[in-house]
């Protein structure tokens, strides 16, 4: 684990998206969607999966329902999808963001996780990463009226941390989440998949590894 002096950071706190940022869980989400849709006779394309990356469950369902004329209900779709994810959550591994999350925690940097995933999926992923502790601030989709790209989740995390939004950094892997952070008045740093880099606002800094991410968060 890195040793970090929090006085070297240019932000008072860091807000993390979860999937694809601290948790390498996007492949399991994709497999869950594929498995669920395959049972309906639908084989989603790679472009489909990129289009719904970071999207909340109901919006993902509506995308596939409208494109492929699904007859399955949202509740049945969600239950099948979530069951697959939870059954395979032990396959989730940490990304370099998780290493920084641990280092920042050790250094006393205020942090929170803000995600478009429902609480049941968040709990499964955080348990797999072994980073959940009492008092940890996590804003899941169930905790807000509006999911990303609404800034509501990030603003709620700022309120719970008691830190002004402009003094917080947001780490995001999806354009949808990046928009939410920007609307919240926070500085966003992207950690996107290569295929999604051109969908991020050009003015946002992008980090491709832990060293680049730490540099983007640091003074100087």
Short mmCIF file of C-alpha atoms in Angstrom, two decimals:
data_model
loop_
_atom_site.label_atom_id
_atom_site.label_comp_id
_atom_site.label_asym_id
_atom_site.label_seq_id
_atom_site.Cartn_x
_atom_site.Cartn_y
_atom_site.Cartn_z
CA UNK A 1 0.00 0.00 0.00
CA UNK A 2 1.20 3.50 -0.83
CA UNK A 3 2.01 5.94 1.96
CA UNK A 4 0.28 9.24 1.20
CA UNK A 5 0.48 12.59 2.97
CA UNK A 6 -3.00 14.08 2.62
CA UNK A 7 -1.54 17.60 2.75
CA UNK A 8 -0.15 16.97 -0.75
CA UNK A 9 -3.66 16.56 -2.20
CA UNK A 10 -5.47 19.52 -3.74
CA UNK A 11 -8.89 18.32 -2.59
CA UNK A 12 -10.38 17.91 0.87
CA UNK A 13 -12.04 14.64 -0.08
CA UNK A 14 -12.54 12.12 -2.86
CA UNK A 15 -15.79 10.63 -4.16
CA UNK A 16 -15.53 7.35 -6.01
CA UNK A 17 -17.82 5.66 -8.45
CA UNK A 18 -17.72 1.93 -7.74
CA UNK A 19 -18.03 -0.27 -10.84
CA UNK A 20 -15.04 0.11 -13.14
CA UNK A 21 -13.37 2.57 -10.79
CA UNK A 22 -12.49 0.76 -7.57
CA UNK A 23 -14.10 -2.59 -8.43
CA UNK A 24 -13.41 -4.61 -11.57
CA UNK A 25 -17.08 -5.54 -11.66
CA UNK A 26 -18.14 -4.30 -15.09
CA UNK A 27 -17.37 -7.70 -16.73
CA UNK A 28 -19.75 -9.39 -14.26
CA UNK A 29 -22.43 -6.78 -14.93
CA UNK A 30 -22.00 -7.45 -18.65
CA UNK A 31 -22.25 -11.21 -18.19
CA UNK A 32 -25.32 -10.77 -16.00
CA UNK A 33 -27.00 -8.70 -18.71
CA UNK A 34 -26.02 -11.14 -21.44
CA UNK A 35 -27.21 -14.17 -19.47
CA UNK A 36 -30.53 -12.51 -18.65
CA UNK A 37 -31.12 -11.32 -22.21
CA UNK A 38 -29.99 -14.57 -23.80
CA UNK A 39 -32.86 -16.27 -21.98
CA UNK A 40 -35.14 -13.87 -23.85
CA UNK A 41 -33.56 -14.76 -27.20
CA UNK A 42 -31.50 -11.55 -27.33
CA UNK A 43 -27.75 -11.33 -27.84
CA UNK A 44 -26.67 -7.76 -26.99
CA UNK A 45 -23.80 -6.25 -28.94
CA UNK A 46 -20.62 -4.83 -27.44
CA UNK A 47 -21.87 -1.39 -28.45
CA UNK A 48 -25.09 -2.01 -26.53
CA UNK A 49 -23.12 -2.75 -23.39
CA UNK A 50 -21.00 0.37 -23.81
CA UNK A 51 -24.16 2.43 -24.27
CA UNK A 52 -25.56 1.33 -20.90
CA UNK A 53 -22.30 1.49 -18.94
CA UNK A 54 -22.93 3.31 -15.69
CA UNK A 55 -26.68 3.49 -16.30
CA UNK A 56 -29.13 2.64 -13.51
CA UNK A 57 -31.06 -0.63 -13.71
CA UNK A 58 -34.39 0.70 -14.96
CA UNK A 59 -32.77 2.77 -17.72
CA UNK A 60 -30.70 -0.22 -18.82
CA UNK A 61 -33.84 -2.35 -18.95
CA UNK A 62 -35.71 0.29 -20.95
CA UNK A 63 -32.85 0.53 -23.44
CA UNK A 64 -32.97 -3.19 -24.19
CA UNK A 65 -36.76 -3.41 -23.98
CA UNK A 66 -37.20 -0.68 -26.55
CA UNK A 67 -34.44 -1.88 -28.87
CA UNK A 68 -35.26 -5.61 -28.77
CA UNK A 69 -38.98 -5.55 -27.91
CA UNK A 70 -38.56 -7.51 -24.70
CA UNK A 71 -41.66 -9.08 -23.19
CA UNK A 72 -40.10 -9.76 -19.78
CA UNK A 73 -41.09 -7.43 -16.92
CA UNK A 74 -38.58 -5.13 -15.26
CA UNK A 75 -38.93 -6.99 -11.96
CA UNK A 76 -38.13 -10.35 -13.58
CA UNK A 77 -35.26 -8.83 -15.56
CA UNK A 78 -33.83 -7.19 -12.44
CA UNK A 79 -34.19 -10.28 -10.26
CA UNK A 80 -32.40 -12.49 -12.80
CA UNK A 81 -29.69 -9.91 -13.35
CA UNK A 82 -29.06 -9.32 -9.66
CA UNK A 83 -29.10 -13.01 -8.84
CA UNK A 84 -26.36 -13.65 -11.40
CA UNK A 85 -24.26 -10.74 -10.13
CA UNK A 86 -24.50 -11.77 -6.48
CA UNK A 87 -23.72 -15.41 -7.30
CA UNK A 88 -20.53 -14.31 -9.08
CA UNK A 89 -19.53 -11.38 -6.86
CA UNK A 90 -16.66 -13.39 -5.38
CA UNK A 91 -14.96 -13.00 -8.78
CA UNK A 92 -14.72 -9.22 -8.35
CA UNK A 93 -11.15 -7.96 -8.04
CA UNK A 94 -9.81 -4.53 -7.06
CA UNK A 95 -8.71 -1.96 -9.62
CA UNK A 96 -5.89 0.52 -9.03
CA UNK A 97 -8.49 2.94 -7.70
CA UNK A 98 -9.13 0.55 -4.84
CA UNK A 99 -5.45 0.63 -3.89
CA UNK A 100 -5.63 4.43 -3.71
CA UNK A 101 -8.89 4.21 -1.77
CA UNK A 102 -7.15 2.11 0.87
CA UNK A 103 -4.14 4.44 0.94
CA UNK A 104 -6.33 7.53 1.28
CA UNK A 105 -8.28 5.88 4.09
CA UNK A 106 -5.02 5.14 5.91
CA UNK A 107 -3.96 8.77 5.41
CA UNK A 108 -7.24 10.07 6.82
CA UNK A 109 -8.63 11.50 3.58
CA UNK A 110 -12.45 11.83 3.68
CA UNK A 111 -14.02 9.56 1.05
CA UNK A 112 -17.35 8.20 -0.12
CA UNK A 113 -18.63 5.81 -2.77
CA UNK A 114 -21.40 7.11 -5.05
CA UNK A 115 -22.90 4.61 -7.46
CA UNK A 116 -25.85 4.02 -9.78
CA UNK A 117 -25.97 0.41 -8.57
CA UNK A 118 -28.64 -0.72 -6.12
CA UNK A 119 -27.67 -1.42 -2.53
CA UNK A 120 -27.75 -5.22 -2.89
CA UNK A 121 -25.10 -5.06 -5.64
CA UNK A 122 -23.03 -2.49 -3.77
CA UNK A 123 -22.94 -4.64 -0.65
CA UNK A 124 -21.84 -7.67 -2.68
CA UNK A 125 -19.05 -5.77 -4.44
CA UNK A 126 -17.71 -4.04 -1.33
CA UNK A 127 -17.71 -7.35 0.53
CA UNK A 128 -15.67 -8.91 -2.27
CA UNK A 129 -13.16 -6.04 -2.07
CA UNK A 130 -13.09 -6.22 1.74
CA UNK A 131 -13.12 -2.44 2.10
CA UNK A 132 -16.45 -1.84 3.85
CA UNK A 133 -16.10 -0.62 7.42
CA UNK A 134 -18.53 0.83 9.98
CA UNK A 135 -19.31 4.45 9.21
CA UNK A 136 -18.23 4.23 5.58
CA UNK A 137 -20.31 6.61 3.45
CA UNK A 138 -21.90 4.91 0.47
CA UNK A 139 -24.63 6.52 -1.63
CA UNK A 140 -26.37 3.84 -3.69
CA UNK A 141 -29.13 4.28 -6.25
CA UNK A 142 -31.72 3.42 -3.59
CA UNK A 143 -30.61 6.39 -1.50
CA UNK A 144 -31.57 9.14 -3.94
CA UNK A 145 -34.61 10.13 -5.96
CA UNK A 146 -32.64 10.57 -9.17
CA UNK A 147 -29.66 8.53 -10.36
CA UNK A 148 -26.74 9.73 -12.43
CA UNK A 149 -26.47 11.90 -14.52
CA UNK A 150 -28.34 13.80 -11.83
CA UNK A 151 -25.86 15.31 -9.36
CA UNK A 152 -28.06 14.28 -6.42
CA UNK A 153 -25.90 11.35 -5.30
CA UNK A 154 -22.68 13.35 -5.33
CA UNK A 155 -24.30 16.29 -3.54
CA UNK A 156 -25.66 13.94 -0.88
CA UNK A 157 -22.17 12.52 -0.34
CA UNK A 158 -20.80 16.06 0.01
CA UNK A 159 -23.48 16.81 2.60
CA UNK A 160 -22.71 13.65 4.54
CA UNK A 161 -18.97 14.42 4.50
CA UNK A 162 -19.70 18.06 5.41
CA UNK A 163 -17.41 19.29 2.62
CA UNK A 164 -18.27 21.93 0.03
CA UNK A 165 -18.77 20.37 -3.44
CA UNK A 166 -16.04 22.45 -5.07
CA UNK A 167 -13.52 21.01 -2.61
CA UNK A 168 -14.21 17.42 -3.69
CA UNK A 169 -12.84 15.31 -6.53
CA UNK A 170 -14.96 12.75 -8.36
CA UNK A 171 -13.43 9.63 -9.94
CA UNK A 172 -15.58 8.21 -12.75
CA UNK A 173 -15.29 5.62 -15.51
CA UNK A 174 -18.52 6.50 -17.36
CA UNK A 175 -19.53 9.65 -19.26
CA UNK A 176 -22.88 9.52 -17.43
CA UNK A 177 -21.19 9.63 -14.03
CA UNK A 178 -18.74 12.30 -15.18
CA UNK A 179 -21.69 14.50 -16.12
CA UNK A 180 -23.18 13.98 -12.65
CA UNK A 181 -19.96 15.08 -10.99
CA UNK A 182 -19.67 18.15 -13.19
CA UNK A 183 -23.29 19.14 -12.49
CA UNK A 184 -22.51 18.83 -8.78
CA UNK A 185 -19.79 21.45 -9.19
CA UNK A 186 -16.96 19.06 -8.45
CA UNK A 187 -13.74 18.39 -10.34
CA UNK A 188 -14.04 15.13 -12.26
CA UNK A 189 -11.17 12.85 -13.18
CA UNK A 190 -11.94 10.18 -15.73
CA UNK A 191 -10.68 6.61 -15.61
CA UNK A 192 -12.51 5.40 -18.73
CA UNK A 193 -12.28 2.30 -20.83
CA UNK A 194 -10.29 3.04 -24.02
CA UNK A 195 -13.50 2.67 -26.07
CA UNK A 196 -15.21 5.39 -24.05
CA UNK A 197 -12.43 7.93 -23.80
CA UNK A 198 -13.74 9.98 -26.74
CA UNK A 199 -17.17 10.20 -25.06
CA UNK A 200 -15.75 12.06 -22.07
CA UNK A 201 -15.76 15.88 -22.14
CA UNK A 202 -12.43 16.89 -23.63
CA UNK A 203 -11.69 19.30 -20.78
CA UNK A 204 -11.64 16.55 -18.16
CA UNK A 205 -8.32 15.07 -17.02
CA UNK A 206 -7.98 11.34 -17.67
CA UNK A 207 -5.89 8.88 -15.66
CA UNK A 208 -4.89 5.49 -17.06
CA UNK A 209 -3.15 4.09 -13.99
CA UNK A 210 -2.67 4.68 -10.29
CA UNK A 211 0.31 6.99 -10.69
CA UNK A 212 -1.57 9.23 -13.13
CA UNK A 213 -4.63 9.30 -10.88
CA UNK A 214 -2.60 10.26 -7.81
CA UNK A 215 -0.85 12.98 -9.83
CA UNK A 216 -4.21 14.38 -10.97
CA UNK A 217 -5.35 14.55 -7.34
CA UNK A 218 -2.15 16.13 -6.04
CA UNK A 219 -0.94 19.71 -5.81
CA UNK A 220 1.61 21.05 -8.22
#
